CSV table of C-alpha atoms in Angstrom, one decimal:
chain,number,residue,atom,x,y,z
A,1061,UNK,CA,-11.8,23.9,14.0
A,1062,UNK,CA,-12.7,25.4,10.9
A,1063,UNK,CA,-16.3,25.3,10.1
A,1064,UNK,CA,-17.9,26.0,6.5
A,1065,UNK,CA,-19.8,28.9,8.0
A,1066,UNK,CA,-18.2,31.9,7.3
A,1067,UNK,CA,-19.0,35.7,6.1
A,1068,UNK,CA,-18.1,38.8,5.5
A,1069,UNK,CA,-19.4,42.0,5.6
A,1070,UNK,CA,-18.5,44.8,3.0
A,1071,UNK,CA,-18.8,46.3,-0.5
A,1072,UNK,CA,-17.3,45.8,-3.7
A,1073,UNK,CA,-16.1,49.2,-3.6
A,1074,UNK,CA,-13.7,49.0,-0.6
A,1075,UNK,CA,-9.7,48.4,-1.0
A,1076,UNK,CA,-9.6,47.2,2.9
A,1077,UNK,CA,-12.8,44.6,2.3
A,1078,UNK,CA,-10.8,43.4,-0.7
A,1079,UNK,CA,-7.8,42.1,1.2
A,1080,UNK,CA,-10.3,39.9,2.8
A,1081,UNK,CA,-11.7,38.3,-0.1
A,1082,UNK,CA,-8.3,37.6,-1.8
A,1083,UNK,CA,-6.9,35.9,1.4
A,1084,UNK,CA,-10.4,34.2,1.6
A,1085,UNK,CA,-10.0,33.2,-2.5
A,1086,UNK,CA,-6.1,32.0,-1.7
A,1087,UNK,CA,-7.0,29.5,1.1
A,1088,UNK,CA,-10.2,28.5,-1.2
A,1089,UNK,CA,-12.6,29.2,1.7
A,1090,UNK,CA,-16.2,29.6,0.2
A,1091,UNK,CA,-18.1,32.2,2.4
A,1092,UNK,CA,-21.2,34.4,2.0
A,1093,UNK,CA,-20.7,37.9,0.9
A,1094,UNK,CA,-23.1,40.4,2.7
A,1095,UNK,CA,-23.0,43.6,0.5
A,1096,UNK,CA,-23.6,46.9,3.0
A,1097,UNK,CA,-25.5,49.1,1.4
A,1098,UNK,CA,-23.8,53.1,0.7
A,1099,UNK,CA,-24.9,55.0,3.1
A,1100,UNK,CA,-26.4,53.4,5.6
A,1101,UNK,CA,-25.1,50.2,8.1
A,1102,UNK,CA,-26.9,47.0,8.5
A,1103,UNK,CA,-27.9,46.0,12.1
A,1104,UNK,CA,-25.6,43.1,11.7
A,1105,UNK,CA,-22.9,45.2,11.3
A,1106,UNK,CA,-23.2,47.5,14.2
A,1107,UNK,CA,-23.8,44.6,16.0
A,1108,UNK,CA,-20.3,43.0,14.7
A,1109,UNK,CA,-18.2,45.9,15.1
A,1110,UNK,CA,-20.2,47.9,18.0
A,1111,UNK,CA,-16.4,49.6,18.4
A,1112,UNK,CA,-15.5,51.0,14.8
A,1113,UNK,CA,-18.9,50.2,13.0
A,1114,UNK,CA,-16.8,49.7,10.0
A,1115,UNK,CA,-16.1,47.4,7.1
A,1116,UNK,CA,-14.8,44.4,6.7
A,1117,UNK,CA,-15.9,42.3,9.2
A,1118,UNK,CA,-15.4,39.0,8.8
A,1119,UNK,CA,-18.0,36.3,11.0
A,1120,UNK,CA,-16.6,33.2,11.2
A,1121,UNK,CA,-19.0,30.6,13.4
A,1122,UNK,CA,-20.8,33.6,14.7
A,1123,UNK,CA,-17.2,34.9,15.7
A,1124,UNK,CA,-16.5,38.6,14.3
A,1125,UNK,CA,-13.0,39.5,13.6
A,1126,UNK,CA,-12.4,43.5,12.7
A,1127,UNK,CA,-9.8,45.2,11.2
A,1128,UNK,CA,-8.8,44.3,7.3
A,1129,UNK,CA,-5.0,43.6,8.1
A,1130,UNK,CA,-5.8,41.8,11.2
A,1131,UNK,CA,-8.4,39.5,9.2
A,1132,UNK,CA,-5.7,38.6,6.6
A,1133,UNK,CA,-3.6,37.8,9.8
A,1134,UNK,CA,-6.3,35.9,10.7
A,1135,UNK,CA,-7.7,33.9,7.9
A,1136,UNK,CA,-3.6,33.0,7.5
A,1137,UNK,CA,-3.8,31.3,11.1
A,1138,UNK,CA,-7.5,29.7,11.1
A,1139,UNK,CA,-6.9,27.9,8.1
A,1140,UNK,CA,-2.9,27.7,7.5
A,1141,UNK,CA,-3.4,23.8,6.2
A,1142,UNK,CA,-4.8,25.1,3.4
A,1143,UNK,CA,-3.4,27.1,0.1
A,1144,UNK,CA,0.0,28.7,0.5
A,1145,UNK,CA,0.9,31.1,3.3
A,1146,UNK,CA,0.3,34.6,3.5
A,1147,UNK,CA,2.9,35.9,5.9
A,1148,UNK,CA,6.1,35.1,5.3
A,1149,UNK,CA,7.4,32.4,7.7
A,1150,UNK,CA,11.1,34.1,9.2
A,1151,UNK,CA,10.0,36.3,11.9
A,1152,UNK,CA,12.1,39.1,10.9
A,1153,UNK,CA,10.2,38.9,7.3
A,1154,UNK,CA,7.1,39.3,8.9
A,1155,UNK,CA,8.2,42.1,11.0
A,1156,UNK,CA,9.1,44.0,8.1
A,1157,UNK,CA,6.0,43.1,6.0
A,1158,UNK,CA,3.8,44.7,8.9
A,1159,UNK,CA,6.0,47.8,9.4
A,1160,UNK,CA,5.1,48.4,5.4
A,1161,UNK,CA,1.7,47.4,5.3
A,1162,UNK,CA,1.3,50.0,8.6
A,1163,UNK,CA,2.9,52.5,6.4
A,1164,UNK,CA,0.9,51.9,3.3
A,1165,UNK,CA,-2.5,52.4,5.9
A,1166,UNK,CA,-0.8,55.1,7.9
A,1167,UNK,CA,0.8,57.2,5.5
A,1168,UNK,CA,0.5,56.3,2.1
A,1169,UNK,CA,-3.2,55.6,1.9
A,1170,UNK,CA,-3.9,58.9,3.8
A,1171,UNK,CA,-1.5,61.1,1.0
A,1172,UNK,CA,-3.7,59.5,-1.5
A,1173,UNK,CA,-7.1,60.0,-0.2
A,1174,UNK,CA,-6.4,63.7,0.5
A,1175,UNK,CA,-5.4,64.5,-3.3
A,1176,UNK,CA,-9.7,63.5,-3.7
A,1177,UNK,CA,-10.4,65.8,-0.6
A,1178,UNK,CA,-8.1,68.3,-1.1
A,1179,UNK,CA,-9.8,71.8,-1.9
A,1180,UNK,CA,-7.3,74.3,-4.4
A,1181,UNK,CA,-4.8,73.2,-6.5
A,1182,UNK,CA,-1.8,73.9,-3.8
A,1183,UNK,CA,-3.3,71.9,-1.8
A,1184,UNK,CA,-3.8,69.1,-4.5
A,1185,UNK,CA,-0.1,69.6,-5.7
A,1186,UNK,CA,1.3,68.8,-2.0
A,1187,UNK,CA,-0.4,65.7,-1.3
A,1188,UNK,CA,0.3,64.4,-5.1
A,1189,UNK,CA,3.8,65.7,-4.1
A,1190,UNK,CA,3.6,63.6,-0.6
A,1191,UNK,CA,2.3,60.0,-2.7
A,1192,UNK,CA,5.2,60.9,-5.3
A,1193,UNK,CA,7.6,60.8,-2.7
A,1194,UNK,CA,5.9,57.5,-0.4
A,1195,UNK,CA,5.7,55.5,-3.4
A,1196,UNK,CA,9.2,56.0,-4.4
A,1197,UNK,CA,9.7,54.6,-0.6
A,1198,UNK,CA,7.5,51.6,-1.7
A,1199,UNK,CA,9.3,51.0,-4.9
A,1200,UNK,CA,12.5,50.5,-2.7
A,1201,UNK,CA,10.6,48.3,-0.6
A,1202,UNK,CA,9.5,46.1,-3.1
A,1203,UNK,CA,13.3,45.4,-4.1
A,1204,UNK,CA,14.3,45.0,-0.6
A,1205,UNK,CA,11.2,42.6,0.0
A,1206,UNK,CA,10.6,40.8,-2.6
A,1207,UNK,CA,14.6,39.7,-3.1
A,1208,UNK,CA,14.3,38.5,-6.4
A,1209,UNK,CA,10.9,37.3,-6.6
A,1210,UNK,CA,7.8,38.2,-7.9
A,1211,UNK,CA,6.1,39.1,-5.5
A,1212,UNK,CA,6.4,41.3,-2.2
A,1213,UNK,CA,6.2,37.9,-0.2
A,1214,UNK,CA,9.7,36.9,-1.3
A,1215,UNK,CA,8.1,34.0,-2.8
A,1216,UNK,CA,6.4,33.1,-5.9
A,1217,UNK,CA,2.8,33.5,-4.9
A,1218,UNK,CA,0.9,36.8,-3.5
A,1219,UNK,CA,1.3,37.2,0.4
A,1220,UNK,CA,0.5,39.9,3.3
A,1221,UNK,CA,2.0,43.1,1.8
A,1222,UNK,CA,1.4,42.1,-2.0
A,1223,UNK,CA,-2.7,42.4,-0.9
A,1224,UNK,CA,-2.0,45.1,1.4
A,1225,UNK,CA,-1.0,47.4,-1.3
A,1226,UNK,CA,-2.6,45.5,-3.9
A,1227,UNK,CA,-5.9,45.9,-2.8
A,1228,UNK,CA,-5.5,49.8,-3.7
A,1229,UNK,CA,-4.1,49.2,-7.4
A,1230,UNK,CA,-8.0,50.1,-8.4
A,1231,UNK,CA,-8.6,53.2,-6.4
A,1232,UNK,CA,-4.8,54.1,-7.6
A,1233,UNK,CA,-6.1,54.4,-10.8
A,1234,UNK,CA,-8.8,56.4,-9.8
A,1235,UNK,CA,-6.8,59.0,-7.9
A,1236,UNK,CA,-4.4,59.3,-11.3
A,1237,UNK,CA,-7.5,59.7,-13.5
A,1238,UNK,CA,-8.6,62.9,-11.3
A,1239,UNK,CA,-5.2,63.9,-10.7
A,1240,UNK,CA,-3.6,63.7,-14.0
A,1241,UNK,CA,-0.9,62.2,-12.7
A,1242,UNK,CA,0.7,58.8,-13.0
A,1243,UNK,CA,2.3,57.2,-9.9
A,1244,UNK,CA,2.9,54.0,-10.8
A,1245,UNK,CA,5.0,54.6,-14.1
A,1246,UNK,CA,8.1,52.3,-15.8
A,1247,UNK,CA,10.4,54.8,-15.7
A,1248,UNK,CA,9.9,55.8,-12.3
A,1249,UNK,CA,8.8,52.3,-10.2
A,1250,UNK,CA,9.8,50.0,-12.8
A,1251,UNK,CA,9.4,47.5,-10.2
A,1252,UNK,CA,6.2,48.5,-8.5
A,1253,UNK,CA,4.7,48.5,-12.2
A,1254,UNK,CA,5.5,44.9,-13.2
A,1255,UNK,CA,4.2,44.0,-10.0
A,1256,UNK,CA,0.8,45.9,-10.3
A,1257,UNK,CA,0.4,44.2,-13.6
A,1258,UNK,CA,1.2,40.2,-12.5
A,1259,UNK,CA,-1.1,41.4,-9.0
A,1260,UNK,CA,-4.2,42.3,-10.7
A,1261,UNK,CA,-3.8,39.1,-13.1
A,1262,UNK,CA,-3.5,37.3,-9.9
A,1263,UNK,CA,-6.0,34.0,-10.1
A,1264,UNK,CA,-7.6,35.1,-6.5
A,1265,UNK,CA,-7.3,39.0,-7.4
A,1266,UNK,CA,-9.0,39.2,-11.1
A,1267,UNK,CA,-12.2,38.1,-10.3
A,1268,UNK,CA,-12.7,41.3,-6.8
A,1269,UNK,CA,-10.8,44.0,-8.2
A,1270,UNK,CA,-13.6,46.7,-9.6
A,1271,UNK,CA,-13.7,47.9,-13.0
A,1272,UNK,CA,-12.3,51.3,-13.0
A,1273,UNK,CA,-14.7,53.2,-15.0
A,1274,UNK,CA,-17.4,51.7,-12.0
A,1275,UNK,CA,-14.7,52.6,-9.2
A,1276,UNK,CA,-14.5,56.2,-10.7
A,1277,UNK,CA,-18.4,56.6,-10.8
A,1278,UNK,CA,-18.2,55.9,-7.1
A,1279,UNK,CA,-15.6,57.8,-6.6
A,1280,UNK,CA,-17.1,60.8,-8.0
A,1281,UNK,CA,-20.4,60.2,-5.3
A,1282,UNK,CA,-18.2,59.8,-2.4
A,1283,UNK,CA,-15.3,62.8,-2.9
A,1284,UNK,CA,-17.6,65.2,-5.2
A,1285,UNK,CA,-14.9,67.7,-7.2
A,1286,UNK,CA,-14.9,71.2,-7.5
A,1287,UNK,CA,-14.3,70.9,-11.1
A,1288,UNK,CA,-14.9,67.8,-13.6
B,905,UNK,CA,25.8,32.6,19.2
B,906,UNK,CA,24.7,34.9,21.7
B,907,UNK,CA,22.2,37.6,20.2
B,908,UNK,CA,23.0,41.0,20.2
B,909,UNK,CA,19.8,43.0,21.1
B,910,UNK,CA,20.1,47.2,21.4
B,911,UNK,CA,17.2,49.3,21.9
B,912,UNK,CA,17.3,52.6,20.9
B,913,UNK,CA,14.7,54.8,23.2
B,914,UNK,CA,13.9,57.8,24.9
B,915,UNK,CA,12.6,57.2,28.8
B,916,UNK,CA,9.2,58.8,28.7
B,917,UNK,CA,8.2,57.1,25.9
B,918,UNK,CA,5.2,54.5,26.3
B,919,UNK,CA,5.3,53.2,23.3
B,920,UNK,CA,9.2,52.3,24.1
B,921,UNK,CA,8.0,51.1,27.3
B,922,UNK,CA,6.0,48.1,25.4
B,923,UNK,CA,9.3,46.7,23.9
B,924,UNK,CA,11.3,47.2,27.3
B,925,UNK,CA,8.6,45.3,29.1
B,926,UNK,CA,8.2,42.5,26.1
B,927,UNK,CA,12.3,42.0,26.5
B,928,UNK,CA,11.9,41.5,29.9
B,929,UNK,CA,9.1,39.1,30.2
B,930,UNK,CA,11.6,37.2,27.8
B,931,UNK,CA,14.4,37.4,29.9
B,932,UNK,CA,16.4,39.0,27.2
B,933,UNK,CA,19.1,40.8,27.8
B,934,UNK,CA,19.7,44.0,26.2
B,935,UNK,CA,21.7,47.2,25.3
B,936,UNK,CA,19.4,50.3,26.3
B,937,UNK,CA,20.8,53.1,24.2
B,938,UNK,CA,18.9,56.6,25.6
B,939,UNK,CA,18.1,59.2,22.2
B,940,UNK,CA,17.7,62.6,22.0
B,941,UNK,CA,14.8,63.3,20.0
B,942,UNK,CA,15.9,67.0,19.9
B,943,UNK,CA,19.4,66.4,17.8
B,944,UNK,CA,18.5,62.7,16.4
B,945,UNK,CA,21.6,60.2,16.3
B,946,UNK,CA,22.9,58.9,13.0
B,947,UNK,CA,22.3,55.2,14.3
B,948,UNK,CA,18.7,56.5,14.5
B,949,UNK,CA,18.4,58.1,11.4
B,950,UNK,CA,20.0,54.8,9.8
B,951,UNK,CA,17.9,52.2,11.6
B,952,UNK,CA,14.8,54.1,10.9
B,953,UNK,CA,15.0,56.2,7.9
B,954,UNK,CA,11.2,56.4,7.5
B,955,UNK,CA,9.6,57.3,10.4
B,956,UNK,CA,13.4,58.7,12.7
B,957,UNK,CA,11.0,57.6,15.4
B,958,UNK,CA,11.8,55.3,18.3
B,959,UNK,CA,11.6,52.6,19.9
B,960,UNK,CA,14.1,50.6,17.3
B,961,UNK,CA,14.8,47.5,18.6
B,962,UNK,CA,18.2,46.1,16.3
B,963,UNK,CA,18.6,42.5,16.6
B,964,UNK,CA,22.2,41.0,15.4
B,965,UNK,CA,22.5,44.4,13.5
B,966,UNK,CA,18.8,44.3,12.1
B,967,UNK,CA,16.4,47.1,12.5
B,968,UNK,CA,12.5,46.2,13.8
B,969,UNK,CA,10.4,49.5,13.6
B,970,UNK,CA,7.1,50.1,15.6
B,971,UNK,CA,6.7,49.1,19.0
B,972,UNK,CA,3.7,46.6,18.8
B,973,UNK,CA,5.7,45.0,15.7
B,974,UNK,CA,8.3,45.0,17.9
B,975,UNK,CA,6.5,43.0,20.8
B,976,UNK,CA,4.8,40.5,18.2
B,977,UNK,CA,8.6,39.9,16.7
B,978,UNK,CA,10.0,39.4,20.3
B,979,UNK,CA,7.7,36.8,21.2
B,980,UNK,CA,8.2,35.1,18.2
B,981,UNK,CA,11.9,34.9,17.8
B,982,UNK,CA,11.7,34.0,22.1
B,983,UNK,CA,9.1,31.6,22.7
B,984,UNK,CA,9.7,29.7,25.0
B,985,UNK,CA,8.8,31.7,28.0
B,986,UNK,CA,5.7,34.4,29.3
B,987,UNK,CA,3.8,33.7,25.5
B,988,UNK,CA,2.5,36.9,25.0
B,989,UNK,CA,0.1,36.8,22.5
B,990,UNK,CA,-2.2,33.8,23.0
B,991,UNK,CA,-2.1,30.6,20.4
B,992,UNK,CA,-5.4,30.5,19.3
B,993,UNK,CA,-6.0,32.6,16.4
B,994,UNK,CA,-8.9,34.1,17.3
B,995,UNK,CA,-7.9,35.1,20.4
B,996,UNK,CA,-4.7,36.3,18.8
B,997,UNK,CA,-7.2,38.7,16.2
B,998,UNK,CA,-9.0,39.5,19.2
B,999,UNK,CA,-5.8,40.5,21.2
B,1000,UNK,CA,-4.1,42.9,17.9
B,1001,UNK,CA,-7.7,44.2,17.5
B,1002,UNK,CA,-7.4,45.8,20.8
B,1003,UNK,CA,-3.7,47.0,20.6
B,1004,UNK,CA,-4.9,48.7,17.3
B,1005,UNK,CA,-7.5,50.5,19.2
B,1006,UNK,CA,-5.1,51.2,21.8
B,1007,UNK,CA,-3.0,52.7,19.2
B,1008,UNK,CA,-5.5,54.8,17.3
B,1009,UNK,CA,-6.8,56.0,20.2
B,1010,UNK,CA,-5.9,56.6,23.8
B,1011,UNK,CA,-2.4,58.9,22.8
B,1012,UNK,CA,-4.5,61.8,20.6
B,1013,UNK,CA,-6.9,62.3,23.3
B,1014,UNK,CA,-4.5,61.7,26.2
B,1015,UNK,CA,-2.0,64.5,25.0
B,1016,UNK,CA,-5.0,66.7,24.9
B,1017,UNK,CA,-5.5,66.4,28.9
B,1018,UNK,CA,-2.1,68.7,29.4
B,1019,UNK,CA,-1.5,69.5,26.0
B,1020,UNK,CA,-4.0,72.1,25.2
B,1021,UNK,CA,-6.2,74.7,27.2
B,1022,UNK,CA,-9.8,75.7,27.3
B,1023,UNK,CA,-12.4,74.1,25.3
B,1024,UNK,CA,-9.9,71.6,23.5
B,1025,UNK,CA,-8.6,70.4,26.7
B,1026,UNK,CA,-12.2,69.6,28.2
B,1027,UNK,CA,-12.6,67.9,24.6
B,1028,UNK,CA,-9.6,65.8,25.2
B,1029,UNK,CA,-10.6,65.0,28.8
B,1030,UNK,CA,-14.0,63.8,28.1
B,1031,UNK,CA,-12.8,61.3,24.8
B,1032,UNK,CA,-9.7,60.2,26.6
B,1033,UNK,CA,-12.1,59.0,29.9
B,1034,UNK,CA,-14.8,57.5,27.1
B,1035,UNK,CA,-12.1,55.3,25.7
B,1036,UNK,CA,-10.5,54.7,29.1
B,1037,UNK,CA,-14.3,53.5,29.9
B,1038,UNK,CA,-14.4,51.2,26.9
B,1039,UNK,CA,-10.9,49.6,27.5
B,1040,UNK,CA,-12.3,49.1,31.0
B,1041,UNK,CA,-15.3,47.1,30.4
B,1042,UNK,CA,-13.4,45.2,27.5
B,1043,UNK,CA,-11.4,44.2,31.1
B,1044,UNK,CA,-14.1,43.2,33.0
B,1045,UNK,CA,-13.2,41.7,36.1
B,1046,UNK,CA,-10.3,39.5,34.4
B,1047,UNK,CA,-6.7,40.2,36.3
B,1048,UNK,CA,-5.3,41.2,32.7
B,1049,UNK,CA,-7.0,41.8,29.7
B,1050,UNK,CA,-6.1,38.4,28.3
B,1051,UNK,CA,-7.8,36.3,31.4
B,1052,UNK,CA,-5.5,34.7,33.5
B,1053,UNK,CA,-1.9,35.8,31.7
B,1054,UNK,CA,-0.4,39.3,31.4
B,1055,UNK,CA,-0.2,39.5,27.7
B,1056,UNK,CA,0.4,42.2,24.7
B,1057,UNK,CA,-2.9,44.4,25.4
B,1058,UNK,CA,-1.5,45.4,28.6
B,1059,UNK,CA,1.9,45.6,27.2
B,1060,UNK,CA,0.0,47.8,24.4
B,1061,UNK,CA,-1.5,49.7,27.7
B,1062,UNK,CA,0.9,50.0,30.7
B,1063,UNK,CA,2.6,53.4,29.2
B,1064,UNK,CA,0.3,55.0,29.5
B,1065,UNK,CA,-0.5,54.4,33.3
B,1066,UNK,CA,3.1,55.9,34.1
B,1067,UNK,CA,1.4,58.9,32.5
B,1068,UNK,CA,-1.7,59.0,34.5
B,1069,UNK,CA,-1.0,61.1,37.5
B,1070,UNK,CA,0.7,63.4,34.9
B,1071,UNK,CA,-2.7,64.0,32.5
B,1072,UNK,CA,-5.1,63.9,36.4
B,1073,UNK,CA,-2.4,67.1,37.3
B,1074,UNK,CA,-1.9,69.0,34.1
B,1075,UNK,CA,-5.7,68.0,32.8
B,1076,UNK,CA,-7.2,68.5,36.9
B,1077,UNK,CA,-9.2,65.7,36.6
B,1078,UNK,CA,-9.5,62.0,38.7
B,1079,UNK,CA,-9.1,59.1,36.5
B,1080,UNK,CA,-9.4,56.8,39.5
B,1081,UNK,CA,-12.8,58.4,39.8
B,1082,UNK,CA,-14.0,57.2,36.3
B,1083,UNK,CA,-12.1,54.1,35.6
B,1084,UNK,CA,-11.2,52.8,39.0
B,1085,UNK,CA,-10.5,48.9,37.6
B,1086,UNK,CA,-8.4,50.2,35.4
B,1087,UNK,CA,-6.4,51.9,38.1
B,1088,UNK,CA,-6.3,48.0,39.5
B,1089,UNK,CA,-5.6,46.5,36.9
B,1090,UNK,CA,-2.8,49.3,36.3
B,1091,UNK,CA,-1.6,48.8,40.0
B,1092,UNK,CA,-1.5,44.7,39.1
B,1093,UNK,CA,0.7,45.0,36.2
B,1094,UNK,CA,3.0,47.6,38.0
B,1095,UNK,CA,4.0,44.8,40.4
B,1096,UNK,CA,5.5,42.6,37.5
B,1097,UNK,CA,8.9,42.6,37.5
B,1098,UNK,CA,9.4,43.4,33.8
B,1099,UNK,CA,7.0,46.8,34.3
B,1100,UNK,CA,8.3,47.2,37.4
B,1101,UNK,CA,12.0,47.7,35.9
B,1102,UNK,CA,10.1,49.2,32.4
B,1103,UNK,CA,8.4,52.1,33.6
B,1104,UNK,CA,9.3,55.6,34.9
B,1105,UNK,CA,8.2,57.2,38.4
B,1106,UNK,CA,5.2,59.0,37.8
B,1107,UNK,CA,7.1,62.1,39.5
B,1108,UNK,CA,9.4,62.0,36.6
B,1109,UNK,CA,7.1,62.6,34.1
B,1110,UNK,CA,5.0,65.2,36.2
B,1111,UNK,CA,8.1,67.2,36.0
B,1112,UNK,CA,9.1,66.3,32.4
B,1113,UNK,CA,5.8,67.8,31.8
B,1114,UNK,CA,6.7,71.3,31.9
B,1115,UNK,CA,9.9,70.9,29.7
B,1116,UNK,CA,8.0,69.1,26.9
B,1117,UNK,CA,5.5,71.8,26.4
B,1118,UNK,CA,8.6,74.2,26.4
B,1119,UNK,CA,9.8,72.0,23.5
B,1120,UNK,CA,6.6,71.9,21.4
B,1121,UNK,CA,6.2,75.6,22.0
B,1122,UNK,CA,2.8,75.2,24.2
B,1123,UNK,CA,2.4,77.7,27.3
């Protein structure tokens, strides 16, 4: 069954390695961290992901297993004797806390990255317009989800969805930075706010999530501006 | 308390397909309710108020959203019989891995083939055969792409191969020619009585063809 050998393949940088470390931290699985380098891809990971060549990949006894969302999925089912679970247990719960975390990937996460790649300021102004208008969805969500309880899971601890859009609270903060704009705001997602705030304190979140003035140095190599 | 299961759908669409052919293998019985995409109902509009897409699959007045959701819910909340999704949780990451890619994938290229004209069309033609090609050797010579058990990759698959002889017409192309264990493995899966009952005569969509493209305003 389990083994101790486990690893992962990423960079400290990236929202979708991230969700793999926190579920890795919540189930108190010790593995070794193989940075990538920017820029370039190690042979190990072309070899691990010949189909995407992307990060996170995570190698457990020599086994890869691709696709952030489908790792967490994973790392819930390999190990689910250990630490709390990730997806929540009724079927129906779970169905729902995919259909979001396929939205956050699918539409949210897409609206966000274009207001860093957008070129004009009508262009910009949509795209914060479109992320205005998705989070507002996700805000609702949260109620719906989390029914009553801290956390998106429904339960008292973080689960699939919470890291989902969790993992992205850093390069939120980014994006606002650049955009002038806040998103997450107590008069607007009261909700989604008090949620971001008891996420990043999270035990198995503090110690991964970037520091933002690093994330926005990044940021600025990856998605140069036209203006500063 | 018998459940009550409606599926809200539109008979071309293989992505609808996947949760006809997942309620089948479970021997659940099922109210198919046909949409019209063109002047969306309000039971639509209600059930999905994100996306107005379909398939929705309502179960006991509940909406599921997303078709491979859908067939990862239906084998949960039904299984006793035909397991789709294999137990072993690598397998299983393995088996969602390739559903992803299926998703991500074959439909952008594949709408290319009829579509669009000239240069993009050759474009589509040539990515839609490379993925077809890496699907295929991810088969192998297995009977289905989980080994021995027909399982949610081909469920994530089949719906397309209704549309095949539609893309070889419109796109004038031979996908037997390129991928012809896919074509097998295709012709396999056709003969299951949940496909069997799931997907539409490739005549039907040859001439639904024509009418789409009217619809999306292509010549």
């Amino acid at each position: 069954m389990a083994t101790d050998d486990v690893k992962l393949i990423g960079s400290w940088a990236s929202v979708f390695v991230m969700r793999a470390r926190i579920a890795l931290h919540l189930k108190s699985i010790s593995y070794e961290f193989l940075q990538e380098t920017f820029g370039s891809k190690s042979e190990l990971l072309l070899k691990s992901n010949p189909v995407h060549k992307k990060i996170p990949v995570l190698i457990h006894a020599d086994k890869p297993v691709c696709e952030s969302n489908i790792i967490v999925q994973y790392i819930d089912e390999a190990w689910n004797s250990s630490g709390p679970s990730i997806l929540p247990s009724h079927p129906y719960d779970k169905a729902i806390a995919r259909f979001w975390a396929a939205y956050i990937d699918d539409k949210w996460f897409i609206s966000l990255r274009s207001i860093l790649t957008s070129q004009g300021e009508e262009e910009k102004k949509t795209a914060i317009a479109e992320v205005e208008e998705s989070t507002e969805l996700l805000e609702k969500a949260f109620v719906d989800c989390s029914k009553g309880k801290p956390f998106f899971n429904g339960t008292d601890h973080i689960g699939y969805l919470d890291i989902a859009l969790g993992s992205f609270l850093g390069w939120l903060r980014v994006v606002e930075l650049d955009a002038g704009h806040k998103f997450l705001d107590e008069s607007k997602t009261p909700s989604l706010s008090k949620w971001a705030e008891r996420f990043c304190n999270d035990p198995a979140v503090k110690p991964i999530m970037p520091e933002i003035t690093k994330l926005d140095e990044f940021a600025r190599k990856v998605f140069p501006r036209q203006q500063s | 308390m018998a459940d009550e299961v409606i599926l809200l759908d539109f008979w071309p669409s293989m992505f609808g397909m996947r949760t006809r052919i997942a309620l089948e293998e479970k021997n659940v019985k099922f109210d198919y309710r046909e949409q019209d995409l063109w002047n969306k109902s309000p039971i639509l509009l209600e059930m999905n108020p994100v996306h107005n897409k379909i398939p929705v699959l309502i179960h006991n007045g509940k909406p599921v959203c997303e078709s491979l959701i859908q067939v990862e819910y239906i084998d949960e909340v039904w299984p006793g019989v035909n397991p789709l999704l294999p137990s072993d949780p690598y397998q299983r990451a393995q088996a969602k891995f390739w559903g992803d890619y299926i998703d991500k994938k074959v439909y952008a290229s594949a709408r290319l083939t009829w579509g669009a004209k000239g240069e993009e069309q050759e474009a589509g033609k040539k990515e839609f055969i490379e993925i077809l090609k890496t699907l295929e050797s991810k088969l192998g010579d297995k009977i289905y792409f989980g080994g021995e058990t027909f399982g949610y990759v081909d469920i994530a698959l089949i719906g397309f191969y209704s549309w095949f002889e539609a893309y070889e017409k419109f796109g004038n192309f031979s996908i037997e020619a390129e991928c012809p264990k896919l074509i097998a493995w295709g012709k396999r899966c056709a003969e299951r009585e949940s496909v069997a009952k799931s997907l539409p005569d490739s005549e039907k969509i040859i001439k639904f063809v024509p009418e789409l493209k009217k619809r999306f305003g292509i010549e």
